[in-house]
PDB file of C-alpha atoms in Angstrom:
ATOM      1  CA  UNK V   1      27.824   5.025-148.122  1.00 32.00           C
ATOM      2  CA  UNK V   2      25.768   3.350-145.825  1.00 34.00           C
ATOM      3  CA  UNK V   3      23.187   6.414-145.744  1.00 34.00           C
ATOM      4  CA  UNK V   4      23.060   5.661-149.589  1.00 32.00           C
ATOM      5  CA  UNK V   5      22.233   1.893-149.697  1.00 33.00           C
ATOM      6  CA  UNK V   6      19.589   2.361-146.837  1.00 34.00           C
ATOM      7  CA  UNK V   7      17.621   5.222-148.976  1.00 33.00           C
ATOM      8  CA  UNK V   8      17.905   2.783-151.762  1.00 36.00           C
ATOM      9  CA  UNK V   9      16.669  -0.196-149.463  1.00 36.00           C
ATOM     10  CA  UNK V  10      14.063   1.778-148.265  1.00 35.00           C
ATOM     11  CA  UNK V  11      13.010   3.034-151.761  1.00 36.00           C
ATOM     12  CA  UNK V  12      12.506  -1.132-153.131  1.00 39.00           C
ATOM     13  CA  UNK V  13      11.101  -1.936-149.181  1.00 36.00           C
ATOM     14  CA  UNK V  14       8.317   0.639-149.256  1.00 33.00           C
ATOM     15  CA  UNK V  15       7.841   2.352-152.563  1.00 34.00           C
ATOM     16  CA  UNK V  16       7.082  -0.718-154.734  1.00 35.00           C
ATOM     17  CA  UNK V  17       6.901  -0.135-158.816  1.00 34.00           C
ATOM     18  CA  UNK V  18       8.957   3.416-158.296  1.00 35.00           C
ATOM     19  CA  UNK V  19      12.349   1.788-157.162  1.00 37.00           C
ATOM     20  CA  UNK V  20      15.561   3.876-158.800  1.00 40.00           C
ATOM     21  CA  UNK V  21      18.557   1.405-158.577  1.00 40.00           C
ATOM     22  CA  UNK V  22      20.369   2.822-161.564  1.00 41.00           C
ATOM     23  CA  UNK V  23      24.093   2.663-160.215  1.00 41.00           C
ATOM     24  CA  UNK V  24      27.014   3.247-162.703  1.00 43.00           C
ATOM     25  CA  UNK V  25      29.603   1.024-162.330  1.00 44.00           C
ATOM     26  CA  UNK V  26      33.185   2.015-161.411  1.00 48.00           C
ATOM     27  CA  UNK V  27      36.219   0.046-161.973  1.00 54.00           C
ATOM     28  CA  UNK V  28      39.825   0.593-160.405  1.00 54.00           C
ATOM     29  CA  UNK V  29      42.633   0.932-162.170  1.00 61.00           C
ATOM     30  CA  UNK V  30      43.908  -2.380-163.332  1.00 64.00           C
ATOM     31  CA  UNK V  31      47.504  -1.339-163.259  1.00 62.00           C
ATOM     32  CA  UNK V  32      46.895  -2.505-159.133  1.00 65.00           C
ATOM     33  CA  UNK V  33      46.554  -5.872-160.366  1.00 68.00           C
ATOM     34  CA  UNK V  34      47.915  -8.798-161.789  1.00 69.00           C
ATOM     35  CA  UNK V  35      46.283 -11.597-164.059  1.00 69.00           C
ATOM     36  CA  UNK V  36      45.979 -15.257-162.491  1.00 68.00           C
ATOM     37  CA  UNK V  37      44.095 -16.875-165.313  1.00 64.00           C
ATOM     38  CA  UNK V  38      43.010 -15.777-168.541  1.00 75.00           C
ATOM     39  CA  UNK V  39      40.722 -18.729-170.666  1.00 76.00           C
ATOM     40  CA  UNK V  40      38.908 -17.649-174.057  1.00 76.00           C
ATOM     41  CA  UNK V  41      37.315 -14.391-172.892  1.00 75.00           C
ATOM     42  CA  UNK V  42      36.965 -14.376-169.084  1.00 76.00           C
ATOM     43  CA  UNK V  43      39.938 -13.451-167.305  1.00 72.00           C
ATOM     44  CA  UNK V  44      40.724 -13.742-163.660  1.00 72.00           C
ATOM     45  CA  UNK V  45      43.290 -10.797-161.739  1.00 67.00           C
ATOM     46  CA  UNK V  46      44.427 -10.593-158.135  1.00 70.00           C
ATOM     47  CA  UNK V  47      45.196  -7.035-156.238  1.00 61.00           C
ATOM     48  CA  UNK V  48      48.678  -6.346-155.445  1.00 55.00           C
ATOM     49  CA  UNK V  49      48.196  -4.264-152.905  1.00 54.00           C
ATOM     50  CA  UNK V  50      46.855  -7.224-150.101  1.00 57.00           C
ATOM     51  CA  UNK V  51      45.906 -10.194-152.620  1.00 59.00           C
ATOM     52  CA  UNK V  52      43.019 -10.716-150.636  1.00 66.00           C
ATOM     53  CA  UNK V  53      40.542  -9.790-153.360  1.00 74.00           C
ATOM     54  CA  UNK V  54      40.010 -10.869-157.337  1.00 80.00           C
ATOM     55  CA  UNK V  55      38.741  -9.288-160.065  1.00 82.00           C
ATOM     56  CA  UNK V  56      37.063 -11.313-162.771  1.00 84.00           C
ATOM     57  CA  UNK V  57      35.928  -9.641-166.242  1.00 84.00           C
ATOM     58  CA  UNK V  58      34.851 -11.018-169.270  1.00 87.00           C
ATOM     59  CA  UNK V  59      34.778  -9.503-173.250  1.00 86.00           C
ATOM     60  CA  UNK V  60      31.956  -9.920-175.990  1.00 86.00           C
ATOM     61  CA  UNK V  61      34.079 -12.072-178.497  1.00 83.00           C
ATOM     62  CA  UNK V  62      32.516 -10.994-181.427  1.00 83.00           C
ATOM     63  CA  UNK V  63      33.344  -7.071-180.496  1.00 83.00           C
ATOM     64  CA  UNK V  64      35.798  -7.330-177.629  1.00 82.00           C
ATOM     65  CA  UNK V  65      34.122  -5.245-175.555  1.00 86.00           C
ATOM     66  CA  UNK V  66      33.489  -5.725-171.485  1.00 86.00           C
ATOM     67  CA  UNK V  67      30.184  -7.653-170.807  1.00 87.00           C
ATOM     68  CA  UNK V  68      30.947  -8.717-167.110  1.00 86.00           C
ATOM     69  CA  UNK V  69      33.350  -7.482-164.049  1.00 84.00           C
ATOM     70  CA  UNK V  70      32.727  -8.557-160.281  1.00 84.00           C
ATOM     71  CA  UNK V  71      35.058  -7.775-157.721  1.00 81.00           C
ATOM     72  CA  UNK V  72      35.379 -10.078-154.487  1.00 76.00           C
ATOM     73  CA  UNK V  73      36.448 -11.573-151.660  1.00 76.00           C
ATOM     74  CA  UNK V  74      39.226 -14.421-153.212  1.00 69.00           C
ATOM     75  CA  UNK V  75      38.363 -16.598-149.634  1.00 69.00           C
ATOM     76  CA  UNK V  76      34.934 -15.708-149.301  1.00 66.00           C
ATOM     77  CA  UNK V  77      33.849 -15.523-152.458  1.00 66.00           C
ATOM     78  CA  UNK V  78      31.421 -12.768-151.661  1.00 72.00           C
ATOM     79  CA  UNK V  79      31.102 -10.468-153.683  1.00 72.00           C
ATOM     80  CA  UNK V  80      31.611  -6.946-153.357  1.00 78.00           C
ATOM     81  CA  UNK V  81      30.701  -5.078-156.649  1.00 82.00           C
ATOM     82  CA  UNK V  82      29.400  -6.806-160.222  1.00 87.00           C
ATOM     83  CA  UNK V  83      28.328  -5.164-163.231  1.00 90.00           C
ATOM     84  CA  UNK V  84      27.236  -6.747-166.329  1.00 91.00           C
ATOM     85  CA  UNK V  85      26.504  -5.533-169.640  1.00 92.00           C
ATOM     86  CA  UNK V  86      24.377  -6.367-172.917  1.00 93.00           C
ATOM     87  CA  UNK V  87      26.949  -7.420-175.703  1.00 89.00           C
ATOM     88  CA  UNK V  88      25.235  -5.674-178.485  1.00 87.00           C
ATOM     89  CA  UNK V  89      23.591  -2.382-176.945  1.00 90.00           C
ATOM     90  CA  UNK V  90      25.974  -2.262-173.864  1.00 89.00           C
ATOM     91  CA  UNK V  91      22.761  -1.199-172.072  1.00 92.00           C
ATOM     92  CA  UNK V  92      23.387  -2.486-168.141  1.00 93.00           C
ATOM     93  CA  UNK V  93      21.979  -5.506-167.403  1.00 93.00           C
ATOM     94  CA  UNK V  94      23.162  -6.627-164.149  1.00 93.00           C
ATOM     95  CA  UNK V  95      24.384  -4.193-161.123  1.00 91.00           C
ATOM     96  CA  UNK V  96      24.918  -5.714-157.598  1.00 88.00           C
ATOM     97  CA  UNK V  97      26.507  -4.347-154.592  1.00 85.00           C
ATOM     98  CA  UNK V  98      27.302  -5.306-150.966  1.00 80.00           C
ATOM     99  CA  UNK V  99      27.741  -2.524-148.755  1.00 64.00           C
ATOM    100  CA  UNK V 100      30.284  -2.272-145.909  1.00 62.00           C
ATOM    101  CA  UNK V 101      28.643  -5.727-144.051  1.00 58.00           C
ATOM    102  CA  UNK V 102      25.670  -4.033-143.450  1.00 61.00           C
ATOM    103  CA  UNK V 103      23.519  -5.912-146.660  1.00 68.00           C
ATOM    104  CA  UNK V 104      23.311  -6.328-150.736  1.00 78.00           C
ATOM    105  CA  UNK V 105      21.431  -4.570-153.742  1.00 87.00           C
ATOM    106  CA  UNK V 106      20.807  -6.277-156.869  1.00 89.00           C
ATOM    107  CA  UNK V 107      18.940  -4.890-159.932  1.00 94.00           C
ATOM    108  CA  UNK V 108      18.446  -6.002-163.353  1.00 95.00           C
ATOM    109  CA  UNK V 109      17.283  -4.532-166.091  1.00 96.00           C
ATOM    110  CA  UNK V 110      15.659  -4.978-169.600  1.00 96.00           C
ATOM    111  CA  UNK V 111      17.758  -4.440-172.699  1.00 94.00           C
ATOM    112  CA  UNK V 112      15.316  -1.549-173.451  1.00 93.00           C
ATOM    113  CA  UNK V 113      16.716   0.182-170.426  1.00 93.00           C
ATOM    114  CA  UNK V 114      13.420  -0.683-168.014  1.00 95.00           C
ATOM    115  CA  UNK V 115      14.152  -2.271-164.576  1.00 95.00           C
ATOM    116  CA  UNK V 116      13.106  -6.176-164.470  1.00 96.00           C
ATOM    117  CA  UNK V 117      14.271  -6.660-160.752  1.00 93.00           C
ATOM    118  CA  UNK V 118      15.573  -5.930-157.682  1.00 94.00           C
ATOM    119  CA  UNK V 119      16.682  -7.953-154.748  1.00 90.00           C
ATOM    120  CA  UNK V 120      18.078  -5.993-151.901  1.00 88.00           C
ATOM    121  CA  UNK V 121      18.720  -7.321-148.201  1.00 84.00           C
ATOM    122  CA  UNK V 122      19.883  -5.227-144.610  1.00 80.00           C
ATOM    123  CA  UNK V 123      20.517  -8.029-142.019  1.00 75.00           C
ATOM    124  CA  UNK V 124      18.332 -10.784-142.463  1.00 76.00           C
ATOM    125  CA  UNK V 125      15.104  -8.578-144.011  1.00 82.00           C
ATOM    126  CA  UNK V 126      15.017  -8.955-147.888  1.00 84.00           C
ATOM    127  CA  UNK V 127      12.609  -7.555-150.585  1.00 89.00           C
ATOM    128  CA  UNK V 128      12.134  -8.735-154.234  1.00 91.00           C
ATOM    129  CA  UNK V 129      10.197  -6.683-157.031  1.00 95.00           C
ATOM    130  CA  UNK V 130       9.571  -7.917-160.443  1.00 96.00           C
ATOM    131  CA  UNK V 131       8.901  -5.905-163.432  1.00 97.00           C
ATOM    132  CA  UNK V 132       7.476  -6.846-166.748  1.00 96.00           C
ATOM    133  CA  UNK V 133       9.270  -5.486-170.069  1.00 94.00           C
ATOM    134  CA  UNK V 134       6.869  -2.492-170.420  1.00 94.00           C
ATOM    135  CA  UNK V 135       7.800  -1.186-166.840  1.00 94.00           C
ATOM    136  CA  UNK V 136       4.908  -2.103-164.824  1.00 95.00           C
ATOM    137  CA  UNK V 137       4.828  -4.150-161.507  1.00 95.00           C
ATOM    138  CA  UNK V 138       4.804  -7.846-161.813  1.00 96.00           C
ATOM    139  CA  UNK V 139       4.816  -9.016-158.161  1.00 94.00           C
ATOM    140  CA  UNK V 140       6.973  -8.102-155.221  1.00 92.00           C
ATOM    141  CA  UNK V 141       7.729  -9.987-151.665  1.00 88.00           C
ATOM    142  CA  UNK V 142       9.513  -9.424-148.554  1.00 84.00           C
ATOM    143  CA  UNK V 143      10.910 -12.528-146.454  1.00 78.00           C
ATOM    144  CA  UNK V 144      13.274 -13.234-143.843  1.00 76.00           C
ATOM    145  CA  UNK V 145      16.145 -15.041-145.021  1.00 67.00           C
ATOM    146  CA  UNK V 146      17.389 -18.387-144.078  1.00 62.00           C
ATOM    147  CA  UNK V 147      21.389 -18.909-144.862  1.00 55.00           C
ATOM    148  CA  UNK V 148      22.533 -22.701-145.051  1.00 52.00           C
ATOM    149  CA  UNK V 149      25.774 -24.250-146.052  1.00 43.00           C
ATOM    150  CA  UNK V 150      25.177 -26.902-148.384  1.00 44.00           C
ATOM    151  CA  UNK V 151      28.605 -28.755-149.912  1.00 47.00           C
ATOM    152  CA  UNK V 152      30.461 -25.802-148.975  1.00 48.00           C
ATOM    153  CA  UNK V 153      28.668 -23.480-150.725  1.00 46.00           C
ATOM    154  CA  UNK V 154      26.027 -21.060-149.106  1.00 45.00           C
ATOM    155  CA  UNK V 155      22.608 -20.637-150.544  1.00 49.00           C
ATOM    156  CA  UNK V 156      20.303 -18.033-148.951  1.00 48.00           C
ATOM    157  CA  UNK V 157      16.402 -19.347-149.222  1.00 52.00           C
ATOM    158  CA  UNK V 158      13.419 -17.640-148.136  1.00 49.00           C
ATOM    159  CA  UNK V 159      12.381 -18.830-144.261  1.00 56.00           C
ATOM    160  CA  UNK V 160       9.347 -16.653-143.596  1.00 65.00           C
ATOM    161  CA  UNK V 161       7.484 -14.321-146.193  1.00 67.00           C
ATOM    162  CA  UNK V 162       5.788 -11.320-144.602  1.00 72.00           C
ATOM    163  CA  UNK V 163       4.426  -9.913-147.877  1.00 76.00           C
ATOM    164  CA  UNK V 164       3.684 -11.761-151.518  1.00 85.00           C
ATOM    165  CA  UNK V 165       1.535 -10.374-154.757  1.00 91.00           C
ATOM    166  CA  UNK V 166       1.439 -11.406-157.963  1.00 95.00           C
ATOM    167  CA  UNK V 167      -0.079  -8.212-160.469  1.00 96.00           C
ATOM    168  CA  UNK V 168      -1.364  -8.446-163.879  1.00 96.00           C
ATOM    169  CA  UNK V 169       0.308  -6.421-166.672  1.00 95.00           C
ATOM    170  CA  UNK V 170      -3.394  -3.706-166.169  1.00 94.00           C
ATOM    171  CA  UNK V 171      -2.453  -3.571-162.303  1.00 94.00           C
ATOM    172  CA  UNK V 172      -4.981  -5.762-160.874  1.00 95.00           C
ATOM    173  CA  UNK V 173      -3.989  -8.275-158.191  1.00 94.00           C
ATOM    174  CA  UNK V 174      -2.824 -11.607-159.376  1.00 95.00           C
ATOM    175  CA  UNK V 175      -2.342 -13.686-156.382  1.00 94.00           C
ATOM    176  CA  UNK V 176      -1.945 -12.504-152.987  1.00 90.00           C
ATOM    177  CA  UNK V 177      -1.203 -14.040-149.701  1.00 83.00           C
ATOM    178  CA  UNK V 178      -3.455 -12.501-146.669  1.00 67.00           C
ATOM    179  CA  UNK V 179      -1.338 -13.349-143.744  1.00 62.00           C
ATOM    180  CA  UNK V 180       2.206 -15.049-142.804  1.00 60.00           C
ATOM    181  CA  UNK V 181       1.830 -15.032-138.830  1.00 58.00           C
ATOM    182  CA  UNK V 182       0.006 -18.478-138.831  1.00 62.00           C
ATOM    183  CA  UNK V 183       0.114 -21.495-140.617  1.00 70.00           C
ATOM    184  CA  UNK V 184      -1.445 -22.964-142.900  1.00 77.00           C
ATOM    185  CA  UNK V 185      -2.770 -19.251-144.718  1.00 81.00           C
ATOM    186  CA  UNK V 186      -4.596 -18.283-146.876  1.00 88.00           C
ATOM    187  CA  UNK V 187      -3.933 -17.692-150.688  1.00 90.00           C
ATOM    188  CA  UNK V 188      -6.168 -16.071-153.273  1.00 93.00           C
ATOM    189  CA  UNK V 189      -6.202 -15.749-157.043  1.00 95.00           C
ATOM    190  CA  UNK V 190      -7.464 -13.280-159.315  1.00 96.00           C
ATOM    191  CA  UNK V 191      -8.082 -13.027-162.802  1.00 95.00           C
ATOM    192  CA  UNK V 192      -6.777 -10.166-164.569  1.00 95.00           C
ATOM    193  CA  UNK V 193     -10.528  -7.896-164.033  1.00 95.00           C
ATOM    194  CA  UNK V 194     -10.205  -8.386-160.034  1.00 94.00           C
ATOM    195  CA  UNK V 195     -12.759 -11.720-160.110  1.00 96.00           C
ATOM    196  CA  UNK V 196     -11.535 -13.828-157.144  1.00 96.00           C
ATOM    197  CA  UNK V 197     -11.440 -17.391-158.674  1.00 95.00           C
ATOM    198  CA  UNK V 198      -9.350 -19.585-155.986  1.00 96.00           C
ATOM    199  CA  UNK V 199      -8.768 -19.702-152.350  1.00 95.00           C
ATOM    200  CA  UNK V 200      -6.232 -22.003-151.171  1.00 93.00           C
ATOM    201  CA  UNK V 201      -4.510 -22.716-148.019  1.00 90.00           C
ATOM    202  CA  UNK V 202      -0.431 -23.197-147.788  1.00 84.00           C
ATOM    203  CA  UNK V 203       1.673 -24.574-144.967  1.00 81.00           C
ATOM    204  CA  UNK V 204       4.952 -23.667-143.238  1.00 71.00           C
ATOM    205  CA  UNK V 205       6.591 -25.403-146.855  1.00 73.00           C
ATOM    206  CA  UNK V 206       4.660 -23.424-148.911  1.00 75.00           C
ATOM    207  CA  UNK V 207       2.467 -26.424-149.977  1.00 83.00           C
ATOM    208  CA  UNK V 208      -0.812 -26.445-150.486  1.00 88.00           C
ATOM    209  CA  UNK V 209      -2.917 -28.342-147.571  1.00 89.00           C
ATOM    210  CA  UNK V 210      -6.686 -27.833-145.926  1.00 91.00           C
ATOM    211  CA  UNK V 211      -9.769 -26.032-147.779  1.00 94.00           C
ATOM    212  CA  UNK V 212      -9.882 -25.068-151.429  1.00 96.00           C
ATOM    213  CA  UNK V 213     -12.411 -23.101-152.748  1.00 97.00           C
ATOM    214  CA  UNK V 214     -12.727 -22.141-156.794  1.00 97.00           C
ATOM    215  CA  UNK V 215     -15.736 -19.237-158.146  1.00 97.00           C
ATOM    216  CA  UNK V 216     -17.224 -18.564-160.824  1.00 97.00           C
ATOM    217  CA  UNK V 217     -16.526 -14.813-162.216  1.00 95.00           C
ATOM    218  CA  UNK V 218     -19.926 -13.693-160.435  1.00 95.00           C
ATOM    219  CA  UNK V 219     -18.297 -15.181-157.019  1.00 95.00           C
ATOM    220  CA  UNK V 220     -20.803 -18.207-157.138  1.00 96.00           C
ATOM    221  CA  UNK V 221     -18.860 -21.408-156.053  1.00 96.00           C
ATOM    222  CA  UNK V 222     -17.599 -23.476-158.562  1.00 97.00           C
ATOM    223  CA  UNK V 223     -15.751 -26.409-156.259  1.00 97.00           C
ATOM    224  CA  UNK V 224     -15.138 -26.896-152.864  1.00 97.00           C
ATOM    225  CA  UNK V 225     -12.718 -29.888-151.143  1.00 96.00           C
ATOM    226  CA  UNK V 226     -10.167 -30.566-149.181  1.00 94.00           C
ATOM    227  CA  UNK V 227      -6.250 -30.835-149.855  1.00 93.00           C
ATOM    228  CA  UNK V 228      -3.559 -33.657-147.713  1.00 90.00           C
ATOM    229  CA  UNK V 229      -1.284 -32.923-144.657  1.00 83.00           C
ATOM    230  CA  UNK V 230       0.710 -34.964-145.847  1.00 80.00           C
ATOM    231  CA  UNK V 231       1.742 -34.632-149.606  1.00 77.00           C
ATOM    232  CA  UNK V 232       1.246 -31.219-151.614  1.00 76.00           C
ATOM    233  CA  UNK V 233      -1.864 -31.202-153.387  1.00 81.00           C
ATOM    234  CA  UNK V 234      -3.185 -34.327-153.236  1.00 89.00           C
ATOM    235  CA  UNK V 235      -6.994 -34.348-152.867  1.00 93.00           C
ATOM    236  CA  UNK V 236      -8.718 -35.933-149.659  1.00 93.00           C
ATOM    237  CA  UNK V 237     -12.598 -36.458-148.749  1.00 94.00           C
ATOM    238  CA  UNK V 238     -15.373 -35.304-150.950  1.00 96.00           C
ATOM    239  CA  UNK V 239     -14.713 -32.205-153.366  1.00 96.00           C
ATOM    240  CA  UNK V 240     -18.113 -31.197-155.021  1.00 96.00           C
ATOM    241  CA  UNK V 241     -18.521 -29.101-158.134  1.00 97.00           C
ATOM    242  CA  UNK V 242     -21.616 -27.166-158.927  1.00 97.00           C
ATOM    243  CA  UNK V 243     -22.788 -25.090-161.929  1.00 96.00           C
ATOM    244  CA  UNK V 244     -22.951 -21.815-162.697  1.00 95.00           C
ATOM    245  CA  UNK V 245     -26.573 -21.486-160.441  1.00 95.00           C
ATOM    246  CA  UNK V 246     -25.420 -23.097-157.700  1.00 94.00           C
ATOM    247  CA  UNK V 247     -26.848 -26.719-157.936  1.00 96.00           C
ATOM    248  CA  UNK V 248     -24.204 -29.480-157.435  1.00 96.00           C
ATOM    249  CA  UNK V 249     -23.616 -31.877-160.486  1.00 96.00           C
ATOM    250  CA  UNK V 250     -20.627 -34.111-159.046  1.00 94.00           C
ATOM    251  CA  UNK V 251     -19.423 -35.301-156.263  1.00 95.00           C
ATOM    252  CA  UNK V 252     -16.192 -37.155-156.127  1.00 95.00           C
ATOM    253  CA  UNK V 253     -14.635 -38.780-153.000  1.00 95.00           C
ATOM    254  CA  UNK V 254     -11.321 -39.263-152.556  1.00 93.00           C
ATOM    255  CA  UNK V 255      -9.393 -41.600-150.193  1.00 91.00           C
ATOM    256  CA  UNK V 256      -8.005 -40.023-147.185  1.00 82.00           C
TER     257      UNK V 256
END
């Protein structure tokens, strides 16, 4: 099992836009059970065997069929297996799995069938790819993750981000950041024919802060200034704009 969710980590890790998470669920046997709650059509059942884990499903009301089912940890809360269908095709939309302690897979899919994301972690390394609804790569990341308890409940948030790009629905690079080792780094956007039209730097809270730079589709500059330390985007010092030729035609200064 854990041979299995590695080739499938590696697969979203290093083989971005060709990732195959297309699990089939598996339920147990209900008759192992026992229901705890039912309200309108979730409904909440317990193991008999140890009672340490739940199941919870839910049913399309309109055709009573199943369009959710998560197994998990009743003290924990983690969970351990989810499915989740579309009511009206039945066509998989949610699959998530944690394997054995070692990490977590999530994919989700289009209701034509195409894969829209996947999220899968080992240890503290994660990867995210997005897909648009025609199957092509809309961006993908890799981070370190940062867990926090906040109000009892943990949320996982990205701490450090080795790898980010943003793609256009042709391919081309939408945004892209060029290195994660120092702070602040540098950003650039693209439009969608591979023109570089923005340079920005971001600090360690992913705010922008420092030199900005914005070109015209030629790669002459359009506007150069200077973004605050201290509050995200707010413009400091002289930012000057020039025309398409080169020649400067305002100059604004802003208060530091």
């Amino acid at each position: 099992m854990k041979a299995l969710f590695s080739l499938l980590l590696l697969t979203s890790t290093f083989a971005f836009g060709q990732v195959d998470a297309t699990a089939s669920a598996k339920t147990p046997s209900m008759a192992d059970t026992s229901l705890l709650w039912k309200q309108h059509n979730w409904e909440n059942y317990q193991y008999r065997i140890d009672g340490k884990d739940s199941i919870v499903r839910a049913f399309d009301e309109a055709s009573s069929t199943m369009i959710y089912y998560a197994t998990f940890d009743r003290k924990s809360l983690d969970i351990h297996f989810l499915n989740e269908w579309y009511p009206n095709s039945g066509q998989v939309k949610t699959l998530e799995q944690s394997i054995d302690g070692v990490g977590n897979l999530m994919s989700q899919y289009y209701e034509n069938g195409l894969l829209r994301f996947v999220y899968s972690c080992i240890s503290d390394t994660c990867t995210e790819v997005h897909y648009y609804n025609d199957g092509s790569l809309q961006s993908r990341s890799k981070f370190v993750r940062n867990e926090e308890y906040l109000e009892d409940r943990l949320t996982i948030e990205p701490s450090q981000y080795i790898l980010t790009e943003y793609y256009c629905r042709n391919g081309t690079v939408a945004m892209r950041d060029t290195s994660f080792s120092t702070f602040p780094h540098l950003r650039r956007f693209y439009d969608c024919e591979g023109n570089l039209y923005e340079e920005v730097y971001l600090n360690s809270r992913n705010c922008w802060e420092g030199p900005y730079k914005a070109y015209y589709p030629d790669g002459t500059i359009k506007t150069t200034g200077q973004y605050s330390k201290f509050r995200d985007r707010r413009k400091v010092g002289v930012w000057r704009h020039f025309d398409t030729n080169g020649q400067l035609i305002e100059e604004i200064e802003y208060p530091e």
